[in-house]
XYZ file of C-alpha atoms in Angstrom:
686
model
C -7.664 1.034 -34.529
C -4.266 2.173 -33.379
C -2.435 1.733 -30.103
C -0.585 4.540 -28.328
C 0.806 4.887 -24.793
C -0.777 7.059 -22.156
C 1.772 9.065 -20.135
C 1.434 7.795 -16.586
C 2.941 8.590 -13.203
C 2.921 7.081 -9.750
C 2.980 9.504 -6.836
C 1.694 9.875 -3.280
C -1.704 11.429 -2.742
C -2.386 14.065 -0.140
C -5.395 13.914 2.164
C -7.402 16.253 -0.060
C -6.708 14.387 -3.283
C -7.421 11.056 -1.597
C -10.894 12.290 -0.686
C -11.669 12.666 -4.416
C -11.979 8.969 -5.210
C -15.271 8.865 -7.074
C -15.052 6.361 -9.903
C -16.157 8.841 -12.584
C -15.357 12.544 -12.243
C -16.313 15.457 -14.467
C -19.121 17.913 -15.230
C -21.741 17.459 -17.944
C -20.866 13.835 -18.589
C -23.089 10.824 -19.172
C -22.077 7.492 -17.694
C -23.460 4.725 -19.890
C -22.206 1.759 -17.858
C -20.011 0.692 -14.954
C -19.202 -3.020 -14.646
C -16.894 -4.975 -12.367
C -16.075 -8.654 -12.822
C -13.879 -10.754 -10.513
C -12.898 -14.351 -11.243
C -11.334 -16.230 -8.338
C -9.716 -19.589 -9.063
C -7.761 -21.501 -6.422
C -7.485 -18.343 -4.243
C -6.128 -16.233 -7.122
C -8.304 -13.339 -8.265
C -8.417 -11.457 -11.566
C -10.593 -8.316 -11.504
C -11.721 -6.233 -14.470
C -13.312 -2.781 -14.099
C -15.003 -1.267 -17.170
C -16.812 2.014 -17.654
C -18.286 3.798 -20.664
C -18.586 7.630 -20.494
C -19.636 10.408 -22.901
C -18.608 14.082 -22.670
C -22.092 15.508 -23.117
C -21.048 19.088 -22.313
C -20.435 21.886 -24.849
C -16.706 22.203 -24.111
C -13.585 20.094 -23.988
C -12.901 18.875 -20.456
C -10.947 16.467 -18.278
C -12.791 13.310 -17.261
C -11.450 11.237 -14.387
C -11.578 7.495 -13.802
C -10.627 6.304 -10.300
C -10.464 2.797 -8.850
C -9.342 1.765 -5.379
C -7.494 -1.551 -5.408
C -5.811 -3.561 -2.619
C -2.170 -2.707 -2.035
C -1.115 -6.331 -2.490
C -2.753 -6.361 -5.965
C -0.855 -5.560 -9.143
C -2.212 -3.925 -12.278
C -1.817 -6.105 -15.371
C -3.419 -3.859 -17.990
C -5.116 -0.503 -18.469
C -6.640 0.778 -21.692
C -8.729 3.761 -22.804
C -10.730 3.790 -25.995
C -11.324 7.413 -26.970
C -13.590 7.840 -29.993
C -12.468 4.485 -31.402
C -8.763 5.035 -30.769
C -7.156 2.632 -28.303
C -4.633 3.892 -25.772
C -2.609 1.416 -23.702
C -1.246 2.612 -20.363
C 2.445 2.536 -19.531
C 4.345 3.608 -16.433
C 6.729 6.560 -16.725
C 8.863 8.359 -14.169
C 6.467 10.878 -12.618
C 8.255 14.056 -13.783
C 8.443 12.740 -17.345
C 4.809 11.662 -17.207
C 3.642 15.059 -15.979
C 5.500 16.803 -18.826
C 4.053 14.425 -21.429
C 0.595 14.902 -19.978
C 0.911 18.706 -20.008
C 2.158 18.682 -23.626
C -0.720 16.463 -24.756
C -3.301 18.660 -23.034
C -1.778 21.793 -24.553
C -2.259 20.258 -28.006
C -5.850 19.311 -27.132
C -5.114 15.598 -27.369
C -6.328 12.783 -25.135
C -3.957 12.059 -22.272
C -4.087 10.383 -18.884
C -2.280 10.574 -15.591
C -2.253 7.740 -13.067
C -1.550 8.402 -9.389
C -1.421 5.994 -6.473
C -1.059 6.325 -2.708
C 1.341 4.091 -0.785
C -1.167 2.824 1.762
C -2.776 -0.591 2.071
C -5.244 0.582 -0.583
C -4.010 2.090 -3.806
C -6.075 4.688 -5.647
C -5.648 4.293 -9.382
C -6.398 7.737 -10.855
C -6.418 8.564 -14.509
C -7.560 11.771 -16.162
C -8.197 12.269 -19.865
C -8.800 15.605 -21.622
C -11.312 15.177 -24.471
C -13.347 17.415 -26.797
C -17.164 17.647 -26.536
C -19.149 14.637 -27.731
C -16.254 12.264 -27.103
C -16.986 8.700 -26.004
C -14.467 7.124 -23.619
C -14.283 3.510 -22.510
C -12.018 2.799 -19.528
C -10.821 -0.735 -18.737
C -8.580 -1.737 -15.824
C -7.286 -5.235 -14.979
C -5.621 -6.191 -11.707
C -4.749 -9.427 -9.929
C -4.252 -10.464 -6.310
C -3.655 -13.551 -4.206
C -6.439 -14.022 -1.686
C -5.397 -14.018 1.969
C -7.267 -15.905 4.671
C -8.104 -13.838 7.758
C -10.339 -14.774 10.688
C -11.448 -17.948 8.956
C -12.412 -16.490 5.562
C -11.038 -15.276 2.258
C -12.500 -11.807 1.865
C -12.775 -10.229 -1.564
C -13.526 -6.503 -1.382
C -14.532 -4.187 -4.230
C -14.649 -0.449 -3.584
C -17.704 0.911 -5.397
C -17.951 4.705 -5.634
C -19.393 5.573 -9.065
C -20.251 9.100 -7.929
C -23.436 9.228 -10.017
C -26.380 7.139 -11.200
C -25.443 4.546 -13.818
C -28.022 2.990 -16.186
C -26.021 -0.221 -16.520
C -24.381 -0.991 -13.204
C -23.320 -4.588 -12.474
C -20.867 -6.503 -10.285
C -20.119 -10.200 -10.874
C -17.899 -12.347 -8.664
C -17.181 -15.882 -9.883
C -15.462 -18.365 -7.565
C -14.016 -21.724 -8.583
C -12.194 -23.851 -6.017
C -11.326 -27.362 -7.331
C -11.190 -28.921 -3.852
C -14.616 -27.604 -2.951
C -16.172 -24.530 -1.338
C -16.895 -24.914 2.372
C -18.975 -21.722 2.711
C -19.720 -18.480 0.894
C -21.597 -15.384 2.031
C -22.253 -11.792 0.967
C -22.459 -9.613 4.089
C -24.386 -6.404 3.541
C -21.465 -3.973 3.747
C -23.072 -1.321 1.502
C -25.804 -0.508 4.029
C -29.479 -1.301 4.549
C -30.404 0.502 1.336
C -29.083 -2.500 -0.637
C -30.163 -5.260 1.734
C -30.843 -8.514 -0.101
C -29.887 -7.213 -3.548
C -26.797 -9.395 -3.934
C -27.828 -12.743 -5.438
C -25.799 -15.877 -4.707
C -25.815 -19.220 -6.476
C -23.372 -21.964 -5.530
C -22.524 -25.611 -6.041
C -19.873 -27.932 -4.625
C -16.923 -26.126 -6.215
C -18.397 -23.016 -7.871
C -20.179 -19.870 -6.748
C -21.525 -16.779 -8.492
C -22.479 -13.516 -6.826
C -24.224 -10.815 -8.847
C -25.085 -7.279 -7.679
C -27.181 -5.429 -10.257
C -29.237 -2.565 -8.787
C -31.556 -0.773 -11.189
C -31.322 2.960 -11.777
C -34.178 3.540 -9.335
C -32.613 1.225 -6.716
C -29.356 3.212 -6.925
C -31.015 6.482 -5.903
C -30.460 7.728 -2.349
C -34.152 8.551 -2.205
C -37.126 8.162 -4.506
C -36.536 11.438 -6.388
C -32.797 11.831 -5.708
C -30.334 12.296 -8.559
C -27.380 11.096 -6.456
C -26.200 7.500 -6.077
C -26.421 5.558 -2.826
C -23.636 3.233 -3.961
C -20.684 4.384 -1.918
C -18.670 1.788 -0.039
C -17.258 -1.707 -0.024
C -18.937 -4.679 -1.666
C -17.700 -7.851 0.042
C -17.778 -11.566 -0.694
C -16.454 -13.957 1.984
C -15.786 -17.640 1.479
C -13.775 -20.575 2.754
C -12.627 -23.785 1.105
C -12.152 -27.466 1.737
C -8.433 -27.823 2.224
C -6.083 -30.277 0.559
C -2.830 -30.248 -1.367
C -3.270 -29.531 -5.085
C -0.945 -31.346 -7.494
C -1.115 -30.397 -11.160
C 1.246 -30.429 -14.115
C 4.295 -31.292 -12.023
C 3.642 -28.617 -9.397
C 1.957 -28.648 -6.004
C 0.313 -26.173 -3.640
C -0.168 -27.178 0.005
C -2.595 -25.212 2.199
C -2.280 -25.462 5.971
C -5.044 -24.090 8.192
C -5.676 -26.307 11.230
C -8.720 -25.759 13.416
C -9.789 -26.665 16.956
C -6.530 -25.563 18.558
C -6.322 -23.558 21.758
C -4.515 -20.190 21.561
C -0.984 -20.002 22.868
C -0.424 -17.605 25.779
C 1.012 -14.280 24.686
C 3.292 -11.610 26.097
C 2.462 -8.258 24.540
C 3.759 -4.725 24.985
C 1.513 -1.991 23.556
C 3.599 0.970 22.349
C 1.292 3.975 21.881
C 2.167 7.309 20.283
C 0.821 10.162 22.446
C 2.538 13.031 20.648
C 0.687 16.251 19.876
C -0.422 15.054 16.438
C -2.531 12.328 18.107
C -4.706 14.961 19.807
C -8.443 14.743 19.229
C -10.140 12.047 17.154
C -7.034 9.858 16.713
C -6.442 9.534 20.448
C -10.139 9.054 21.157
C -10.327 6.207 18.625
C -7.132 4.600 19.950
C -8.437 4.697 23.526
C -11.766 3.174 22.414
C -9.959 0.344 20.626
C -7.641 -0.327 23.574
C -10.613 -0.765 25.924
C -11.780 -3.756 23.883
C -8.292 -5.083 23.222
C -7.380 -5.127 26.915
C -10.614 -6.990 27.711
C -9.432 -9.735 25.356
C -6.455 -10.565 27.589
C -6.587 -13.680 29.773
C -4.797 -14.780 32.936
C -2.360 -16.743 30.768
C -1.348 -13.538 28.963
C 1.201 -11.002 30.216
C 1.263 -7.382 29.094
C 2.379 -3.814 29.663
C 1.983 -0.398 28.036
C 4.622 2.039 26.813
C 3.369 5.491 25.803
C 5.656 8.042 24.200
C 5.953 11.548 22.859
C 9.362 13.273 23.249
C 9.644 11.240 26.477
C 8.971 7.541 27.075
C 6.871 6.255 29.988
C 5.915 2.762 31.109
C 2.613 1.984 32.782
C 4.420 -0.958 34.388
C 8.161 -1.565 34.171
C 7.489 -5.311 34.115
C 4.986 -7.532 32.350
C 1.911 -8.265 34.455
C -0.773 -10.955 34.061
C -4.007 -10.046 32.271
C -6.104 -10.204 35.426
C -9.273 -8.173 35.897
C -7.541 -5.817 38.315
C -4.515 -5.195 36.084
C -6.696 -4.671 32.989
C -8.864 -2.148 34.862
C -5.751 -0.224 35.988
C -4.388 -0.208 32.432
C -7.689 1.117 31.047
C -7.692 3.927 33.587
C -4.106 4.828 32.658
C -4.905 5.036 28.943
C -8.031 7.134 29.490
C -5.980 9.771 31.313
C -3.416 10.218 28.512
C -3.220 13.788 27.161
C -1.336 13.938 23.823
C 1.369 16.585 23.409
C 5.007 17.023 22.363
C 7.235 15.279 19.819
C 7.700 11.674 18.651
C 10.513 9.462 19.983
C 9.755 6.118 18.266
C 13.278 4.716 18.614
C 13.498 4.940 22.418
C 9.934 3.680 22.858
C 10.623 0.526 20.843
C 13.948 -0.020 22.641
C 12.132 0.142 25.984
C 9.490 -2.361 24.821
C 12.113 -4.855 23.618
C 14.068 -4.493 26.869
C 10.883 -5.302 28.789
C 10.416 -8.577 26.873
C 14.107 -9.477 27.141
C 14.076 -8.881 30.896
C 10.982 -11.047 31.348
C 12.569 -13.796 29.271
C 15.870 -13.682 31.160
C 14.050 -13.867 34.488
C 12.109 -16.945 33.401
C 8.762 -15.124 33.516
C 7.896 -16.045 29.932
C 6.225 -19.383 29.271
C 8.366 -21.184 26.659
C 5.152 -22.059 24.788
C 4.047 -18.432 24.594
C 4.289 -15.858 21.812
C 5.954 -12.496 22.532
C 4.997 -9.426 20.529
C 5.115 -5.649 20.390
C 2.223 -3.634 18.941
C 3.167 -0.122 17.827
C 0.425 2.479 17.255
C 1.682 5.731 15.703
C 0.579 8.511 13.373
C 3.788 10.289 12.439
C 7.483 10.296 11.678
C 10.050 10.498 14.499
C 10.953 14.049 15.521
C 12.931 13.450 18.747
C 15.972 11.278 19.491
C 16.995 9.079 16.576
C 15.054 10.428 13.603
C 16.784 8.582 10.759
C 14.363 5.829 9.723
C 17.042 3.415 8.492
C 18.890 3.786 11.801
C 15.722 3.015 13.788
C 15.140 -0.085 11.656
C 18.708 -1.227 12.285
C 18.479 -0.553 16.032
C 15.243 -2.492 16.452
C 16.389 -5.443 14.368
C 19.608 -5.645 16.379
C 17.897 -6.014 19.771
C 14.845 -8.050 18.746
C 15.150 -11.733 19.505
C 14.035 -14.454 17.099
C 11.043 -15.288 19.266
C 9.742 -11.676 19.325
C 7.458 -10.080 16.699
C 6.612 -6.446 15.928
C 3.236 -5.347 14.560
C 2.667 -1.774 13.359
C -0.498 0.286 13.082
C -0.220 3.539 11.144
C -3.015 6.017 11.897
C -4.015 8.723 9.417
C -2.530 10.017 6.176
C 0.620 11.763 7.394
C 2.345 8.662 8.761
C 5.224 7.050 6.873
C 3.441 3.759 6.319
C 6.276 2.277 4.253
C 8.598 2.654 7.259
C 6.100 0.996 9.592
C 5.642 -1.845 7.110
C 9.388 -2.404 6.694
C 10.107 -2.411 10.424
C 7.271 -4.894 11.017
C 8.197 -7.294 8.217
C 11.866 -7.291 9.248
C 10.801 -8.441 12.701
C 8.350 -11.248 11.908
C 5.229 -9.083 11.953
C 2.886 -7.190 9.647
C 1.617 -3.615 9.356
C -1.839 -2.130 8.840
C -2.962 1.305 7.731
C -5.778 2.742 9.866
C -7.926 5.408 8.225
C -9.167 8.189 10.491
C -12.813 7.608 9.649
C -15.769 6.968 11.923
C -14.812 3.284 12.289
C -11.073 3.693 12.982
C -11.406 2.073 16.407
C -13.093 -0.922 14.737
C -10.226 -1.111 12.239
C -7.719 -1.293 15.101
C -9.749 -3.982 16.862
C -10.087 -6.032 13.674
C -6.340 -5.942 13.111
C -5.668 -6.965 16.682
C -8.126 -9.864 16.401
C -6.070 -11.216 13.479
C -2.889 -11.467 15.563
C -4.248 -11.938 19.077
C -4.831 -15.690 18.797
C -1.536 -17.377 17.963
C -2.151 -21.128 17.698
C 1.225 -22.502 16.629
C 4.909 -21.541 16.799
C 7.895 -22.615 14.743
C 5.923 -24.379 12.016
C 7.759 -26.514 9.463
C 6.007 -28.182 6.530
C 8.078 -31.051 5.161
C 7.825 -33.605 2.387
C 9.408 -37.028 1.885
C 13.023 -36.864 0.776
C 13.586 -36.737 -3.002
C 9.881 -36.071 -3.661
C 9.850 -32.284 -4.266
C 12.105 -29.431 -5.353
C 12.051 -25.635 -5.630
C 9.910 -25.410 -2.504
C 8.753 -21.951 -1.430
C 8.945 -20.838 2.193
C 8.149 -23.840 4.392
C 9.302 -22.539 7.789
C 6.927 -20.127 9.518
C 7.361 -18.259 12.773
C 3.690 -18.242 13.829
C 0.251 -19.358 12.745
C -2.721 -17.239 13.833
C -6.337 -18.335 14.154
C -8.300 -17.976 10.936
C -5.271 -17.470 8.688
C -3.520 -19.880 6.334
C -0.004 -21.014 5.450
C 0.786 -21.855 1.827
C 3.713 -23.910 0.499
C 4.275 -24.570 -3.203
C 6.907 -26.225 -5.365
C 7.682 -28.824 -8.007
C 6.933 -32.537 -7.746
C 9.823 -34.797 -8.717
C 9.141 -37.807 -10.988
C 8.014 -40.794 -8.940
C 6.039 -44.005 -9.213
C 3.778 -42.777 -6.422
C 0.579 -40.965 -7.385
C 0.252 -39.145 -4.056
C 2.321 -36.489 -2.309
C 2.437 -36.717 1.463
C 3.440 -33.916 3.787
C 3.947 -33.663 7.511
C 3.996 -30.587 9.683
C 5.781 -29.962 12.961
C 4.975 -27.085 15.308
C 4.708 -26.030 18.935
C 1.127 -25.883 20.197
C -1.109 -26.166 23.246
C -3.543 -29.070 23.428
C -7.122 -27.947 22.893
C -8.529 -30.320 25.499
C -6.114 -29.925 28.389
C -2.803 -28.382 29.325
C -0.901 -30.940 31.320
C 2.848 -31.528 31.588
C 4.056 -36.645 30.484
C 8.213 -34.743 33.481
C 9.889 -37.999 34.526
C 13.569 -38.377 35.487
C 15.482 -41.097 37.311
C 15.111 -39.001 40.483
C 11.498 -37.765 40.506
C 8.139 -37.377 38.787
C 6.634 -33.854 38.365
C 3.065 -33.164 37.193
C 1.776 -29.669 36.311
C -1.689 -28.858 34.997
C -1.385 -25.064 34.885
C -3.109 -24.678 38.259
C -1.414 -27.202 40.539
C 2.052 -28.708 40.837
C 2.609 -32.249 42.083
C 6.053 -33.701 42.772
C 6.870 -37.309 43.764
C 9.969 -39.365 44.392
C 10.243 -42.914 43.084
C 9.599 -44.074 46.641
C 5.906 -43.123 46.295
C 2.853 -44.950 45.011
C 0.084 -42.668 43.782
C -2.828 -42.215 41.352
C -3.550 -38.694 40.071
C -6.310 -37.690 37.660
C -6.140 -34.235 36.056
C -8.829 -33.378 33.499
C -8.669 -36.396 31.174
C -5.185 -37.548 32.108
C -4.544 -40.307 34.653
C -1.052 -40.784 36.096
C -0.305 -43.932 38.111
C 2.996 -44.293 39.982
C 4.162 -47.708 41.252
C 6.901 -47.448 43.890
C 10.426 -47.920 42.474
C 8.935 -49.429 39.336
C 6.998 -47.483 36.734
C 4.789 -44.554 35.755
C 1.679 -45.139 33.621
C 0.160 -42.133 31.822
C -3.271 -42.660 30.254
C -5.152 -40.076 28.169
C -8.920 -40.448 27.647
C -8.569 -44.195 28.275
C -7.325 -44.402 24.678
C -3.593 -43.703 24.797
C -1.142 -45.133 27.323
C 2.571 -44.563 27.829
C 4.596 -46.530 30.363
C 7.941 -45.395 31.753
C 10.013 -48.048 33.564
C 12.754 -47.172 36.060
C 15.940 -49.192 35.675
C 18.330 -48.997 38.645
C 21.947 -50.132 38.728
C 23.868 -50.789 41.888
C 25.428 -47.795 43.534
C 28.875 -46.715 42.403
C 28.663 -48.881 39.277
C 31.851 -48.149 37.286
C 30.111 -47.683 33.901
C 26.299 -47.970 33.966
C 23.822 -45.349 35.151
C 20.150 -45.471 36.080
C 17.935 -45.107 33.028
C 14.295 -44.951 31.917
C 12.574 -47.250 29.436
C 9.678 -45.964 27.336
C 7.015 -48.478 26.273
C 3.932 -47.865 24.145
C 1.263 -50.541 23.490
C 0.149 -51.397 19.960
C -3.532 -50.816 20.723
C -3.254 -47.063 21.413
C -5.995 -45.133 19.591
C -4.216 -42.183 18.007
C -5.789 -39.318 16.097
C -5.515 -39.587 12.324
C -3.394 -36.419 12.532
C -0.775 -37.968 14.842
C 2.718 -38.182 13.417
C 6.312 -38.311 14.617
C 8.188 -41.524 15.346
C 5.212 -42.893 17.273
C 2.244 -41.361 15.472
C 3.255 -42.333 11.955
C 3.109 -46.009 12.983
C -0.203 -45.702 14.849
C -1.572 -47.497 11.814
C 1.085 -50.144 11.243
C 2.336 -50.093 7.640
C 2.274 -53.234 5.533
C 5.705 -54.870 5.724
C 7.082 -57.848 3.779
C 10.465 -59.438 4.616
C 12.100 -61.840 2.175
C 15.454 -62.977 0.792
C 16.809 -63.993 4.220
C 20.567 -64.683 3.943
C 23.818 -64.754 5.892
C 25.186 -61.314 6.748
C 28.626 -59.966 7.578
C 28.075 -60.892 11.224
C 27.429 -64.686 11.477
C 25.074 -64.050 14.407
C 22.976 -61.507 12.483
C 21.262 -62.485 9.270
C 20.245 -59.977 6.610
C 17.117 -59.688 4.472
C 15.163 -57.391 2.189
C 12.201 -55.451 3.595
C 9.493 -54.035 1.360
C 7.648 -51.157 3.039
C 5.983 -47.924 1.807
C 6.995 -48.784 -1.754
C 10.690 -49.033 -0.811
C 13.005 -52.054 -0.706
C 15.430 -51.814 2.214
C 18.359 -53.912 3.405
C 17.713 -54.933 7.035
C 19.648 -56.887 9.663
C 18.112 -59.232 12.216
C 18.996 -58.372 15.791
C 17.791 -58.469 19.353
C 16.666 -55.863 21.856
C 15.876 -56.060 25.564
C 12.283 -55.857 26.824
C 12.288 -55.128 30.565
C 8.543 -55.199 31.169
C 8.596 -58.702 32.693
C 12.164 -59.075 33.929
C 13.428 -55.675 35.113
C 16.921 -56.919 35.938
C 17.857 -59.105 32.997
C 15.149 -58.301 30.492
C 13.784 -60.527 27.731
C 15.371 -60.809 24.302
C 13.031 -59.510 21.606
C 13.589 -60.357 17.950
C 13.661 -57.290 15.671
C 14.861 -55.958 12.343
C 17.472 -53.181 12.208
C 16.899 -50.557 9.476
C 20.105 -49.172 7.982
C 20.837 -45.580 6.856
C 19.142 -44.023 9.904
C 15.739 -45.390 8.902
C 15.736 -43.867 5.413
C 12.799 -45.249 3.459
C 11.087 -46.533 6.612
C 10.432 -43.329 8.547
C 8.909 -40.222 6.964
C 11.347 -37.421 6.267
C 14.888 -37.260 7.625
C 16.057 -38.843 10.868
C 17.284 -35.453 12.138
C 13.652 -34.321 12.403
C 13.138 -36.761 15.270
C 16.232 -36.048 17.369
C 15.392 -34.918 20.910
C 17.784 -32.158 22.043
C 19.806 -32.729 25.210
C 18.442 -36.233 25.758
C 21.666 -37.046 27.591
C 21.596 -33.915 29.783
C 21.507 -36.023 32.957
C 24.979 -37.407 32.267
C 27.951 -35.735 34.008
C 30.087 -33.561 31.777
C 33.495 -35.036 30.876
C 36.483 -33.644 32.728
């Protein structure tokens, strides 16, 4: 058994060559077996594709072996066993590979050529020229990290054997140490194979097997062609927790039960001549559904472009029934023609978002995005791709995102992917098949429900190192954020994390604004404004606000959580003091187990022991040692004022002062809890 290298090349496929993606190609050949095995462990998948083929014809011929794999996957190994001789694949520069392949074929020797397209699916194509009677065994290995979308990890295998196979089998093994929440095998191959996939599962393991007999593979009872032609899918979700093993950790973040943030979206649609026909029809169909998804909290507009750029509305408008109906009518009347001016169209979309932001039209909680739909390279205006990338990146603000949809085979998908990723978005290739409009809708559904903004996953100081990305711009419904790194040596056996983000409450949207001058209450529908000279009780949804004249504001949520704000006045024209507010929170508040921050982390009071009381540097303030959260801290005894009973003089309250900005007592770093512009009411110094 000897090992040689197969000359290989990587090149783009044209539309016609892409259509030839049958797993086994060739005339007068016998396919003995075709087997696929995927093993998924902790969201990481290793897939092996094997096939055994015999050249049963009278002449030497080229036999093809094709496998479609996800673009994010990477090939780890490829071998061919030809008549007992093992060939191991290697990657060569495509011109060199073609020459080596041609030379091998001219000498009548076995040779292979691998080609791949630069779309979101790669087509691995190899071709081997063998004499009659030859037996060939193909084996391909590839790996991929599973990505969570719309609440599931979806593992897809593209099965297109092209002929009946006596031994055809697919096995998918799943092992998730923290536990499998759900697993299913939707019938994506059609009714012909309904119920043929068998599933067995336990707490942390699952096995799916698809093994149709030769007769079950036939398109009809007496057919000689295979009905297996499509995507075999396994969907599952997991029980989430941080995994710590061998000095490393992986933290998975996928919160549920959150309400979507409002969004501001500009649809940028290519209406150049190349979009004529099916592409435009499918885009219009998809936009009808997408526009129906908008709510009154969302703002939107449409930019359509060919050699010129037009705006359906120069300003963002709310997603009301009337506005959505007008937008649908506008899109239905589009007639594609002319060139492609991508640069100006994107500039116009960004300007629209910037203008809305500058005019205060954009809710600070909202997510702003641009969705570009195009099928070709720029032909008008700025046509240099690198220049367009630079122009867009220059004008895009940090809070804006760009998502790209590339339609068809002639679009420069790599450009669309780069311009999206540089601007906090993602790209998707849309194939011009019968379900292209569904593909567009599915992509939109993945990004149309932003739940969180500006997410930061943090760990206690000096507990981890070499942390991967832990700051994320957005979190969308059904997806997942992953942070990994090394665990530093510690006496603790657990690793805690805490996450900060901007979100909308899932039960109510109500805005706890109190200043020394007034109290404002907004619930998204009504605005209430009071001076401190008023006494009032307001109930909005599950929030009760009670105002006591010139005294205090009590905010109660669900009768479980109360916050009291006291007003402290000083006499007019006081030379140094100013009016101020005191914030008081009772110990019996019933917080969620997920609550954190300076208040939430002490919702369950930690166990504290104070000992070694002794004289400190200040004779009026003794020092001691405090043991809390496994740390021993030096603390100083002091006093604070409690104004709840005596508003003028206050009561002295005994307390312990934690040194080093609370290090060892609070989670994380003190800077994480600083409120910006807390002193904004103070006059600026001259």
